[in-house]
């Protein structure tokens, strides 16, 4: 940042350094790296290590996408943490979203984590997760006191504090890690909402950090491509109320269950327009329950009614709030749209409001749900046509600049985002005076060394993606994934060969089985012909000296070309040899 | 539409009717239906039938999406056309996009089409397609003379004309079908561009049609959700020139190869800023060649250079135009971004311009390409951040209203679009005075009857989707697709059982093979255990009387539960019994 700032930082840090007795500083570096969250959106996990101490910030999961058939989750490789588990002093959670807490159940199965520090709402969400996985005894959950700005956690080397931010979930915080080599600030997911629903961001604390010296800022890059300043949650709230005013049938609102302030605004709108509330979707029910307990949703009990009670009310006194804003196949809204929801059937006059944007990759499924809702006669309001039905939880470009100006970091490490977002975030840092070679575009596993308030690149740690299918935490091998991809493209053909290798002859006609290749009943001629081809090829081959490997190759080669000629497809050919017991 | 309009239409039609000698009208209905293009984007195909005559409008293909593993194309079911092939008088093509001409090679293999009528550019594109598929002798290509507004094709019952429209390809036309029961207008894909590149839309002819009576309008609904008026191609052209002015390294532009006017504007910008042109991507090369021949791209030969010549030029004198704006894996831009293109490597200083928007479903792959371009050091300009680098080829809402006001249709049949788009288009029709029950939201196969200037719903024809994988035109069965889906989720396990049914005993230990399920080398214990389970279950079963079907069930049930317990996965279990020859 600007030169005078750097001087201020240095002198302050110096003062702080001399005022406390710490182990000799020059000899130990502080190391910072990501195990997840760089060059991707999701599975955030950052590590700060100093000597025999280590703290973790966030433990997220990423939901697998289309390119990974049959994979449920992607998690970071926890090997480094496992190998260094004795150093771990705690896991700090910035907020309760899945890409920040969803990895905890996986992590706890592999790595002992003594303490998890999180705000009350995030604690409640994590506790529920741990209960589900029966892992509650594996760690100790400690609430960060968000009413005490001076709250901190101290270890031999670290002094860890927090500051309040705005995001699409309440109680989001940034983490401050004071180390013997200098101060690190990690923003978590953040935006600046100048008229937020809920508490304001901690401008004073961020300014104080900037004033007293931030050596390394790690900041959320998700919306680095979005110009200007994000829309306030209050504006969204006004738009929703406006649509409530217009609707004269039932209102069905789908939004993110974790966006507690949004849910609270929707509940408030229902109360204001005298509509009773039905809640559908497990995560929506859970989060409303937790949020009411914590006081984020304030609404008299009598407004929450059962499906039975709703039957006696006119349509314009009913509001349904549910999950499924991303078109998820099993979520409440998808079942409502499909006509397979047990309680709710769409009827003409219904207004369905999407208080959400489709996340990239979900557009097609959201579009399918909307078509079905139209077909059933509903009016559908989406953010793409009616603006301000939703706002992002992430900082746009001007907010990112504001974060730089408040915290005045000497070095910058853009996190949370795909490669181009990290690069654009770095450009923004330079635009407000940051030095080009003071910003680092890294990959998961790359490390930075913080040494006496200077930052430079360090050695790598292992940080591959681990694909989780079912409950297999060792991860799915890429060979298995590759097979699935081939199987899904053209199916497979198994060829069974019973032979007597001693006599050098086939014991039976080869048998061909297939799945996902051609419709067997319509293709008997082709399959019989393929069996004949294999038989004659093998009879010829068995006259001379051969090996099982060579036999398998013969089967593969002859069928690959035959099937391709007949169908232009390339099924996976699996020769199986059953040799006579000798 | 408005009442006076309807009267005008009726009286005119009456005059026309009495002035010509036609077969008795009351006895024969005109039937209109879609075989593709409703409740979807793609594979457009519409049919107008009267007595023993039938004409087809467009024959498109749809590219398969993620939900259809291994499927290459989706085409309409041509069975109805095959059964009524003697009636076919011709196929009319509205323009040369794949969703309007891509089905022709499939269609010609199954159904004899005597004539295809298309504008010169579309004819050139179709001819190339037919040459590739060696189908040039299967039909006769007839050029519609786009310089003669009076051009028409007459049969016993039909008189078919055209009018010029604007779209993202030159020579797009709407089709006018005069039948003994009244007049049908089909817009093709259209927009109104008031400052188009190329020729203007035929306002006078559309107005004349409206004035003299349109009984049924079939109009493009693709952008029914988009408010206001679309951006002019001239504005895009200005934005592109602006970016050319700023760039000081190489410029690489990716756009749709078929958007000939856009390509022409990009070529013009290159000439203006004195950059020589390199063309990459087969469809880009083909379309530039065709367009230069037809005069749509005017540029001296010396501007098109070879890769060898480019080596001797400074970077700021080079412009590359290529395919791949949708992130297609094998297209030129993707290979450039991957570093696998033989001629072009990205270097810092390069500017890559996407003159396109990602089509829904392609966002993830486009995003991957952009990240790779950033990584290689390029500056990347996209339409999402810099507006007006692209404009849609489809009418926004105000343009749709303008089409209604010009053609004044008595009945309306919204086409080209997903369900919600058809519904919104119908609402727009009502907003400009159309009667609610004069608009029809149909599905592929639903028909309309046009009888003496009245329109009402008719009987259905068969119009399922046909999935094409490789060269198999009979279509892929849903059973095969279902198998592929299971295989791609959890893989498969084949269990080979050699037995002697006569003796009632196993001849060998069961052998288990798997693909896409678990990594076999790491799972030998589990597989051996599974083999033991099958063996003991079957030994028990073979003691009593049993059947092959029952044995297969035993294998399936025991392994399904064992594998699910061990892995939480549900692979496809395929028992194969090899019985001893008797």
Coordinates of N, CA, C and O in Angstrom, one line a residue, chain A residues 39 66 69-71 225 360-361 363-364 367-368 370-371 374-375 382 385 418-421 423-424 427 443 469-472 476-477 479-480 483-484 487-492 496-498 507-509 511 513-519 556 565-569 572-581, chain B residues 39 66 69-71 225 360-361 363-364 367-368 370-371 374-375 382 385 418-421 423-424 427 443 469-472 476-477 479-480 483-484 487-492 496-498 507-509 511 513-519 556 565-569 572-581:
Chain A
X39 N -8.5 -21.2 -7.0 CA -8.8 -21.7 -8.4 C -10.1 -22.5 -8.4 O -10.2 -23.4 -9.2
X66 N -21.0 -32.0 -12.9 CA -21.3 -32.9 -14.0 C -20.1 -33.7 -14.4 O -20.2 -34.9 -14.7
X69 N -18.8 -38.1 -12.6 CA -19.9 -38.9 -12.5 C -19.9 -39.7 -11.2 O -18.9 -40.4 -10.8
X70 N -21.0 -39.7 -10.5 CA -21.2 -40.5 -9.3 C -20.5 -40.0 -8.0 O -20.5 -40.6 -7.0
X71 N -19.8 -38.8 -8.2 CA -19.1 -38.3 -7.0 C -20.0 -37.4 -6.3 O -20.8 -36.6 -6.9
X225 N -15.3 -10.0 -10.6 CA -15.6 -9.6 -12.0 C -16.8 -8.7 -12.0 O -17.2 -8.1 -13.0
X360 N -24.0 -20.9 -11.3 CA -23.5 -21.4 -12.6 C -23.5 -23.0 -12.5 O -23.0 -23.6 -11.6
X361 N -24.1 -23.6 -13.5 CA -24.2 -25.1 -13.5 C -25.6 -25.5 -13.2 O -26.0 -26.6 -13.6
X363 N -28.3 -23.7 -14.0 CA -29.3 -23.0 -14.8 C -30.3 -23.9 -15.4 O -31.5 -23.7 -15.5
X364 N -29.8 -25.0 -16.0 CA -30.7 -25.9 -16.7 C -31.8 -26.6 -15.8 O -32.9 -26.6 -16.1
X367 N -34.3 -23.9 -14.8 CA -35.2 -23.7 -16.0 C -36.2 -24.8 -16.1 O -37.4 -24.5 -16.4
X368 N -35.9 -26.0 -15.9 CA -36.8 -27.1 -15.9 C -37.9 -26.9 -14.9 O -39.1 -27.1 -15.2
X370 N -38.9 -24.1 -13.5 CA -39.8 -23.0 -13.8 C -40.8 -23.4 -14.9 O -42.0 -23.0 -14.8
X371 N -40.3 -24.1 -15.9 CA -41.3 -24.6 -17.0 C -42.4 -25.4 -16.4 O -43.6 -25.2 -16.8
X374 N -44.9 -23.1 -14.6 CA -45.7 -22.4 -15.6 C -46.8 -23.4 -16.0 O -48.0 -23.0 -16.2
X375 N -46.4 -24.6 -16.4 CA -47.3 -25.6 -16.9 C -48.4 -25.9 -15.9 O -49.6 -26.1 -16.3
X382 N -38.7 -14.3 -11.1 CA -37.3 -14.6 -10.9 C -36.5 -13.4 -10.9 O -36.9 -12.3 -11.5
X385 N -35.6 -11.5 -14.4 CA -36.6 -10.6 -15.0 C -37.0 -9.4 -14.1 O -36.9 -8.3 -14.5
X418 N -12.1 -18.6 -8.7 CA -11.4 -19.2 -9.8 C -10.2 -18.3 -10.2 O -10.1 -17.1 -9.8
X419 N -9.3 -18.9 -11.0 CA -8.1 -18.2 -11.4 C -8.3 -16.7 -11.8 O -7.7 -15.8 -11.3
X420 N -9.3 -16.5 -12.8 CA -9.5 -15.2 -13.3 C -9.9 -14.2 -12.2 O -9.6 -13.0 -12.3
X421 N -10.7 -14.7 -11.2 CA -11.2 -13.8 -10.2 C -10.0 -13.4 -9.3 O -9.9 -12.2 -8.9
X423 N -7.0 -13.1 -10.3 CA -6.2 -12.1 -11.0 C -6.8 -10.7 -11.0 O -6.1 -9.7 -10.8
X424 N -8.1 -10.7 -11.2 CA -8.8 -9.4 -11.2 C -8.7 -8.8 -9.9 O -8.5 -7.6 -9.7
X427 N -5.5 -7.1 -9.6 CA -5.5 -5.9 -10.3 C -6.2 -4.7 -9.5 O -5.7 -3.6 -9.5
X443 N -1.9 -21.5 -6.0 CA -2.8 -22.6 -6.1 C -2.9 -23.3 -4.7 O -2.0 -23.1 -3.9
X469 N -17.3 -40.5 -2.8 CA -18.5 -41.2 -3.3 C -19.0 -42.1 -2.2 O -18.2 -42.9 -1.7
X470 N -20.2 -41.8 -1.7 CA -20.7 -42.6 -0.6 C -19.9 -42.3 0.7 O -19.6 -41.1 1.0
X471 N -19.4 -43.3 1.4 CA -18.7 -43.0 2.6 C -17.3 -43.3 2.5 O -16.6 -43.5 3.5
X472 N -16.7 -43.4 1.3 CA -15.3 -43.8 1.1 C -14.4 -42.5 1.2 O -14.3 -41.8 0.2
X476 N -12.0 -41.3 -4.4 CA -12.2 -42.2 -5.6 C -11.0 -42.0 -6.6 O -10.6 -40.9 -6.8
X477 N -10.5 -43.1 -7.1 CA -9.3 -42.9 -7.9 C -9.8 -42.4 -9.3 O -10.9 -42.5 -9.7
X479 N -8.8 -43.4 -12.1 CA -9.0 -44.5 -13.0 C -10.5 -44.9 -12.9 O -11.1 -45.2 -14.0
X480 N -11.1 -45.0 -11.7 CA -12.5 -45.3 -11.6 C -13.4 -44.3 -12.3 O -14.3 -44.6 -13.0
X483 N -13.2 -44.7 -16.0 CA -14.1 -45.8 -16.4 C -15.5 -45.4 -16.5 O -16.3 -45.7 -17.4
X484 N -16.0 -44.6 -15.4 CA -17.4 -44.2 -15.4 C -17.7 -43.3 -16.6 O -18.8 -43.4 -17.2
X487 N -18.1 -45.6 -19.6 CA -19.3 -46.3 -19.5 C -20.5 -45.5 -19.8 O -21.5 -45.9 -20.4
X488 N -20.5 -44.2 -19.3 CA -21.6 -43.4 -19.5 C -21.7 -42.9 -21.0 O -22.8 -42.6 -21.4
X489 N -20.6 -42.8 -21.7 CA -20.7 -42.4 -23.1 C -21.2 -43.5 -24.0 O -22.1 -43.3 -24.8
X490 N -20.7 -44.7 -23.9 CA -21.0 -45.7 -24.9 C -21.3 -47.1 -24.2 O -21.5 -48.1 -25.0
X491 N -21.4 -47.2 -22.9 CA -21.7 -48.4 -22.3 C -20.6 -49.4 -22.3 O -19.4 -49.1 -22.6
X492 N -20.9 -50.7 -22.0 CA -19.8 -51.7 -22.0 C -20.3 -53.0 -22.5 O -21.5 -53.3 -22.6
X496 N -17.3 -63.3 -22.4 CA -16.9 -64.4 -21.5 C -16.3 -65.5 -22.3 O -17.0 -66.1 -23.2
X497 N -15.1 -65.9 -21.9 CA -14.5 -67.0 -22.7 C -14.1 -68.1 -21.7 O -13.3 -67.9 -20.8
X498 N -14.7 -69.3 -21.9 CA -14.4 -70.4 -21.1 C -13.4 -71.2 -21.9 O -13.6 -71.6 -23.0
X507 N -13.9 -73.9 -24.4 CA -14.8 -74.9 -23.8 C -16.2 -74.7 -24.3 O -17.1 -75.5 -24.1
X508 N -16.4 -73.5 -24.8 CA -17.8 -73.0 -25.0 C -17.7 -71.9 -26.0 O -16.7 -71.3 -26.3
X509 N -18.9 -71.6 -26.6 CA -19.0 -70.5 -27.5 C -18.8 -69.2 -26.6 O -19.4 -69.2 -25.5
X511 N -19.5 -65.8 -24.9 CA -20.8 -65.2 -24.6 C -20.6 -63.7 -24.4 O -19.7 -63.3 -23.7
X513 N -22.2 -60.0 -23.2 CA -23.2 -59.3 -22.4 C -23.0 -57.9 -22.6 O -21.8 -57.5 -22.8
X514 N -24.0 -57.1 -22.6 CA -23.7 -55.6 -22.7 C -24.7 -54.8 -21.9 O -25.8 -55.3 -21.6
X515 N -24.3 -53.7 -21.4 CA -25.2 -52.7 -20.7 C -24.8 -51.3 -21.3 O -23.7 -51.0 -21.4
X516 N -25.9 -50.5 -21.5 CA -25.7 -49.2 -21.9 C -25.1 -49.0 -23.3 O -24.6 -47.9 -23.7
X517 N -25.1 -50.1 -24.1 CA -24.5 -50.0 -25.4 C -25.5 -50.0 -26.5 O -25.8 -49.0 -27.1
X518 N -26.2 -51.1 -26.7 CA -27.3 -51.2 -27.7 C -28.5 -51.9 -27.0 O -28.3 -52.5 -25.9
X519 N -29.6 -51.7 -27.5 CA -30.8 -52.4 -26.9 C -30.7 -53.9 -27.4 O -30.8 -54.2 -28.6
X556 N -10.5 -57.6 -27.6 CA -10.7 -56.1 -27.6 C -10.6 -55.5 -29.0 O -11.5 -54.8 -29.5
X565 N -17.6 -50.1 -36.6 CA -18.1 -50.2 -37.9 C -19.7 -50.3 -38.0 O -20.3 -49.6 -38.8
X566 N -20.2 -51.1 -37.1 CA -21.7 -51.3 -37.1 C -22.4 -50.1 -36.4 O -23.6 -49.8 -36.8
X567 N -21.8 -49.5 -35.4 CA -22.6 -48.5 -34.6 C -22.0 -47.2 -34.4 O -22.6 -46.3 -33.9
X568 N -20.7 -47.0 -34.9 CA -20.0 -45.8 -34.6 C -19.8 -45.5 -33.1 O -19.5 -44.4 -32.7
X569 N -20.0 -46.6 -32.3 CA -19.8 -46.4 -30.8 C -18.5 -47.1 -30.4 O -18.0 -48.0 -31.0
X572 N -16.9 -49.9 -23.8 CA -15.7 -50.5 -23.1 C -15.8 -52.0 -23.3 O -16.9 -52.6 -23.0
X573 N -14.8 -52.6 -23.8 CA -14.8 -54.1 -24.1 C -14.1 -54.8 -22.9 O -12.9 -54.4 -22.6
X574 N -14.7 -55.7 -22.2 CA -14.1 -56.3 -21.1 C -14.1 -57.8 -21.3 O -15.1 -58.5 -21.1
X575 N -12.9 -58.3 -21.7 CA -12.8 -59.8 -21.9 C -12.6 -60.4 -20.6 O -11.8 -59.9 -19.7
X576 N -13.3 -61.5 -20.4 CA -13.1 -62.3 -19.1 C -12.8 -63.7 -19.4 O -13.6 -64.4 -20.2
X577 N -11.7 -64.2 -19.0 CA -11.3 -65.6 -19.3 C -11.6 -66.5 -18.1 O -11.1 -66.1 -17.0
X578 N -12.3 -67.5 -18.3 CA -12.5 -68.5 -17.2 C -11.8 -69.8 -17.7 O -12.1 -70.4 -18.6
X579 N -10.7 -70.0 -17.0 CA -9.9 -71.2 -17.4 C -10.3 -72.4 -16.6 O -10.7 -72.4 -15.4
X580 N -10.1 -73.6 -17.3 CA -10.5 -74.8 -16.6 C -9.6 -75.1 -15.4 O -8.4 -74.9 -15.5
X581 N -10.2 -75.5 -14.3 CA -9.4 -75.8 -13.1 C -8.5 -77.0 -13.5 O -8.9 -77.9 -14.2
Chain B
X39 N -41.6 -26.4 -26.6 CA -41.1 -26.8 -25.2 C -39.6 -27.2 -25.2 O -39.2 -28.1 -24.5
X66 N -26.3 -32.7 -20.9 CA -25.7 -33.6 -19.9 C -26.6 -34.8 -19.5 O -26.1 -35.9 -19.2
X69 N -26.4 -39.2 -21.5 CA -25.0 -39.7 -21.6 C -24.8 -40.4 -22.9 O -25.5 -41.3 -23.3
X70 N -23.7 -39.9 -23.6 CA -23.3 -40.6 -24.9 C -24.2 -40.3 -26.1 O -24.0 -40.8 -27.2
X71 N -25.2 -39.5 -25.9 CA -26.1 -39.1 -27.0 C -25.5 -37.9 -27.8 O -25.0 -37.0 -27.1
X225 N -38.7 -13.8 -22.6 CA -38.5 -13.3 -21.2 C -37.7 -12.0 -21.2 O -37.6 -11.4 -20.1
X360 N -27.0 -21.2 -22.2 CA -27.2 -21.9 -20.9 C -26.8 -23.4 -21.0 O -27.1 -24.1 -22.0
X361 N -26.0 -23.8 -20.0 CA -25.5 -25.2 -20.1 C -24.0 -25.2 -20.4 O -23.3 -26.1 -20.1
X363 N -22.0 -22.5 -19.6 CA -21.3 -21.6 -18.7 C -20.0 -22.2 -18.1 O -18.9 -21.5 -18.1
X364 N -20.1 -23.4 -17.6 CA -19.0 -24.0 -16.9 C -17.8 -24.2 -17.8 O -16.7 -23.9 -17.5
X367 N -16.2 -20.9 -18.7 CA -15.5 -20.4 -17.6 C -14.1 -21.1 -17.5 O -13.1 -20.4 -17.2
X368 N -14.1 -22.4 -17.7 CA -12.8 -23.1 -17.7 C -11.8 -22.5 -18.7 O -10.7 -22.3 -18.4
X370 N -11.8 -19.6 -20.0 CA -11.4 -18.2 -19.6 C -10.3 -18.3 -18.6 O -9.3 -17.6 -18.7
X371 N -10.5 -19.1 -17.6 CA -9.4 -19.3 -16.6 C -8.1 -19.7 -17.2 O -7.0 -19.2 -16.8
X374 N -6.5 -16.7 -18.9 CA -5.9 -15.8 -17.9 C -4.6 -16.4 -17.4 O -3.6 -15.7 -17.3
X375 N -4.6 -17.7 -17.2 CA -3.4 -18.3 -16.7 C -2.2 -18.2 -17.7 O -1.1 -18.0 -17.3
X382 N -15.2 -10.3 -22.1 CA -16.5 -11.0 -22.3 C -17.6 -10.1 -22.3 O -17.6 -9.0 -21.7
X385 N -19.0 -8.7 -18.8 CA -18.4 -7.5 -18.1 C -18.4 -6.3 -19.0 O -18.8 -5.2 -18.5
X418 N -39.0 -22.8 -24.8 CA -39.5 -23.7 -23.7 C -40.9 -23.2 -23.3 O -41.3 -22.1 -23.6
X419 N -41.5 -24.0 -22.5 CA -42.9 -23.8 -22.1 C -43.2 -22.4 -21.6 O -44.1 -21.7 -22.1
X420 N -42.3 -21.9 -20.7 CA -42.6 -20.6 -20.1 C -42.5 -19.5 -21.1 O -43.2 -18.5 -21.1
X421 N -41.6 -19.7 -22.1 CA -41.4 -18.7 -23.2 C -42.6 -18.6 -24.0 O -43.1 -17.5 -24.4
X423 N -45.7 -19.3 -23.1 CA -46.7 -18.7 -22.3 C -46.5 -17.2 -22.2 O -47.5 -16.4 -22.4
X424 N -45.3 -16.7 -22.0 CA -45.1 -15.3 -22.0 C -45.4 -14.6 -23.3 O -45.9 -13.6 -23.4
X427 N -48.9 -14.1 -23.6 CA -49.3 -13.0 -22.8 C -49.1 -11.7 -23.6 O -49.9 -10.7 -23.6
X443 N -47.7 -28.8 -27.6 CA -46.5 -29.6 -27.6 C -46.2 -30.2 -28.9 O -47.1 -30.2 -29.8
X469 N -27.1 -41.7 -31.4 CA -25.7 -42.0 -30.9 C -25.0 -42.6 -32.0 O -25.4 -43.6 -32.5
X470 N -23.9 -41.9 -32.5 CA -23.2 -42.5 -33.6 C -24.1 -42.4 -34.9 O -24.7 -41.4 -35.1
X471 N -24.1 -43.5 -35.6 CA -24.9 -43.4 -36.9 C -26.2 -44.2 -36.8 O -26.8 -44.6 -37.8
X472 N -26.7 -44.5 -35.6 CA -27.8 -45.3 -35.4 C -29.1 -44.4 -35.4 O -29.5 -43.8 -34.5
X476 N -31.8 -44.3 -29.7 CA -31.3 -45.0 -28.6 C -32.4 -45.3 -27.7 O -33.2 -44.4 -27.4
X477 N -32.6 -46.5 -27.2 CA -33.7 -46.7 -26.3 C -33.5 -46.1 -25.0 O -32.4 -45.9 -24.5
X479 N -34.0 -47.6 -22.2 CA -33.4 -48.6 -21.4 C -31.9 -48.4 -21.4 O -31.2 -48.5 -20.4
X480 N -31.3 -48.2 -22.6 CA -29.9 -48.1 -22.8 C -29.4 -46.8 -22.0 O -28.4 -46.8 -21.3
X483 N -29.4 -47.4 -18.3 CA -28.2 -48.2 -18.0 C -27.0 -47.3 -17.9 O -26.2 -47.4 -17.0
X484 N -26.8 -46.5 -18.9 CA -25.6 -45.6 -18.9 C -25.6 -44.7 -17.7 O -24.6 -44.4 -17.1
X487 N -24.5 -46.8 -14.8 CA -23.1 -47.1 -14.9 C -22.3 -45.9 -14.6 O -21.2 -46.0 -13.9
X488 N -22.7 -44.7 -15.0 CA -21.9 -43.5 -14.7 C -21.9 -43.1 -13.3 O -21.0 -42.4 -12.8
X489 N -23.0 -43.4 -12.5 CA -23.1 -43.1 -11.1 C -22.2 -43.9 -10.3 O -21.4 -43.4 -9.5
X490 N -22.3 -45.2 -10.4 CA -21.6 -46.2 -9.5 C -20.9 -47.3 -10.1 O -20.4 -48.2 -9.5
X491 N -20.9 -47.3 -11.5 CA -20.1 -48.4 -12.2 C -20.8 -49.7 -12.2 O -22.0 -49.8 -11.9
X492 N -20.1 -50.8 -12.5 CA -20.8 -52.0 -12.6 C -19.9 -53.2 -12.1 O -18.7 -53.0 -12.0
X496 N -19.3 -63.8 -12.7 CA -19.3 -64.9 -13.7 C -19.4 -66.2 -12.9 O -18.6 -66.5 -12.0
X497 N -20.4 -67.0 -13.3 CA -20.7 -68.2 -12.6 C -20.7 -69.4 -13.6 O -21.5 -69.4 -14.6
X498 N -19.7 -70.3 -13.5 CA -19.6 -71.4 -14.3 C -20.3 -72.6 -13.6 O -19.9 -72.9 -12.5
X507 N -18.9 -75.0 -11.2 CA -17.7 -75.7 -11.8 C -16.5 -74.9 -11.3 O -15.4 -75.4 -11.6
X508 N -16.7 -73.8 -10.8 CA -15.5 -72.9 -10.5 C -15.9 -71.9 -9.4 O -17.1 -71.7 -9.2
X509 N -14.9 -71.3 -8.8 CA -15.2 -70.2 -7.9 C -15.8 -69.1 -8.7 O -15.3 -68.8 -9.8
X511 N -16.3 -65.5 -10.3 CA -15.3 -64.5 -10.6 C -16.0 -63.1 -10.7 O -17.0 -63.0 -11.4
X513 N -15.7 -59.1 -11.7 CA -15.0 -58.1 -12.5 C -15.7 -56.8 -12.2 O -17.0 -56.8 -12.0
X514 N -15.0 -55.7 -12.2 CA -15.8 -54.4 -12.1 C -15.1 -53.3 -12.8 O -13.9 -53.4 -13.1
X515 N -15.9 -52.4 -13.2 CA -15.4 -51.2 -13.9 C -16.2 -50.0 -13.3 O -17.4 -50.0 -13.1
X516 N -15.5 -48.9 -13.0 CA -16.1 -47.7 -12.5 C -16.8 -47.8 -11.1 O -17.6 -47.0 -10.7
X517 N -16.4 -48.8 -10.4 CA -17.0 -49.0 -9.1 C -16.0 -48.7 -8.0 O -16.1 -47.7 -7.3
X518 N -15.0 -49.6 -7.8 CA -13.9 -49.2 -6.9 C -12.6 -49.5 -7.6 O -12.6 -50.2 -8.6
X519 N -11.5 -49.0 -7.0 CA -10.2 -49.2 -7.6 C -9.8 -50.7 -7.2 O -9.6 -50.9 -6.0
X556 N -27.6 -61.0 -7.3 CA -27.9 -59.5 -7.3 C -28.2 -59.0 -5.9 O -27.6 -58.1 -5.4
X565 N -23.3 -51.9 2.0 CA -22.8 -51.8 3.4 C -21.4 -51.4 3.4 O -21.0 -50.6 4.2
X566 N -20.6 -51.9 2.5 CA -19.1 -51.6 2.5 C -18.8 -50.3 1.9 O -17.8 -49.6 2.3
X567 N -19.6 -49.8 0.9 CA -19.1 -48.6 0.1 C -20.2 -47.5 0.0 O -19.9 -46.4 -0.5
X568 N -21.5 -47.8 0.5 CA -22.6 -46.9 0.2 C -22.9 -46.7 -1.3 O -23.5 -45.7 -1.6
X569 N -22.3 -47.5 -2.1 CA -22.6 -47.4 -3.5 C -23.5 -48.5 -4.0 O -23.7 -49.5 -3.4
X572 N -24.2 -51.4 -10.7 CA -25.0 -52.3 -11.5 C -24.4 -53.7 -11.4 O -23.3 -53.9 -11.7
X573 N -25.2 -54.7 -10.9 CA -24.7 -56.1 -10.7 C -25.2 -56.9 -11.9 O -26.4 -57.0 -12.1
X574 N -24.2 -57.5 -12.6 CA -24.6 -58.3 -13.8 C -24.1 -59.7 -13.6 O -23.0 -60.0 -13.8
X575 N -25.1 -60.6 -13.2 CA -24.7 -62.0 -13.1 C -24.7 -62.7 -14.5 O -25.6 -62.4 -15.3
X576 N -23.6 -63.4 -14.7 CA -23.6 -64.1 -16.0 C -23.3 -65.6 -15.7 O -22.4 -66.0 -15.0
X577 N -24.2 -66.4 -16.2 CA -24.1 -67.8 -16.0 C -23.6 -68.5 -17.2 O -24.1 -68.3 -18.3
X578 N -22.6 -69.3 -17.1 CA -22.0 -70.1 -18.1 C -22.3 -71.6 -17.8 O -21.7 -72.1 -16.8
X579 N -23.2 -72.2 -18.5 CA -23.6 -73.5 -18.1 C -22.8 -74.5 -19.0 O -22.5 -74.3 -20.1
X580 N -22.6 -75.7 -18.4 CA -21.8 -76.7 -19.0 C -22.6 -77.2 -20.2 O -23.8 -77.5 -20.1
X581 N -21.9 -77.4 -21.4 CA -22.6 -77.9 -22.5 C -23.0 -79.3 -22.2 O -22.3 -80.1 -21.6

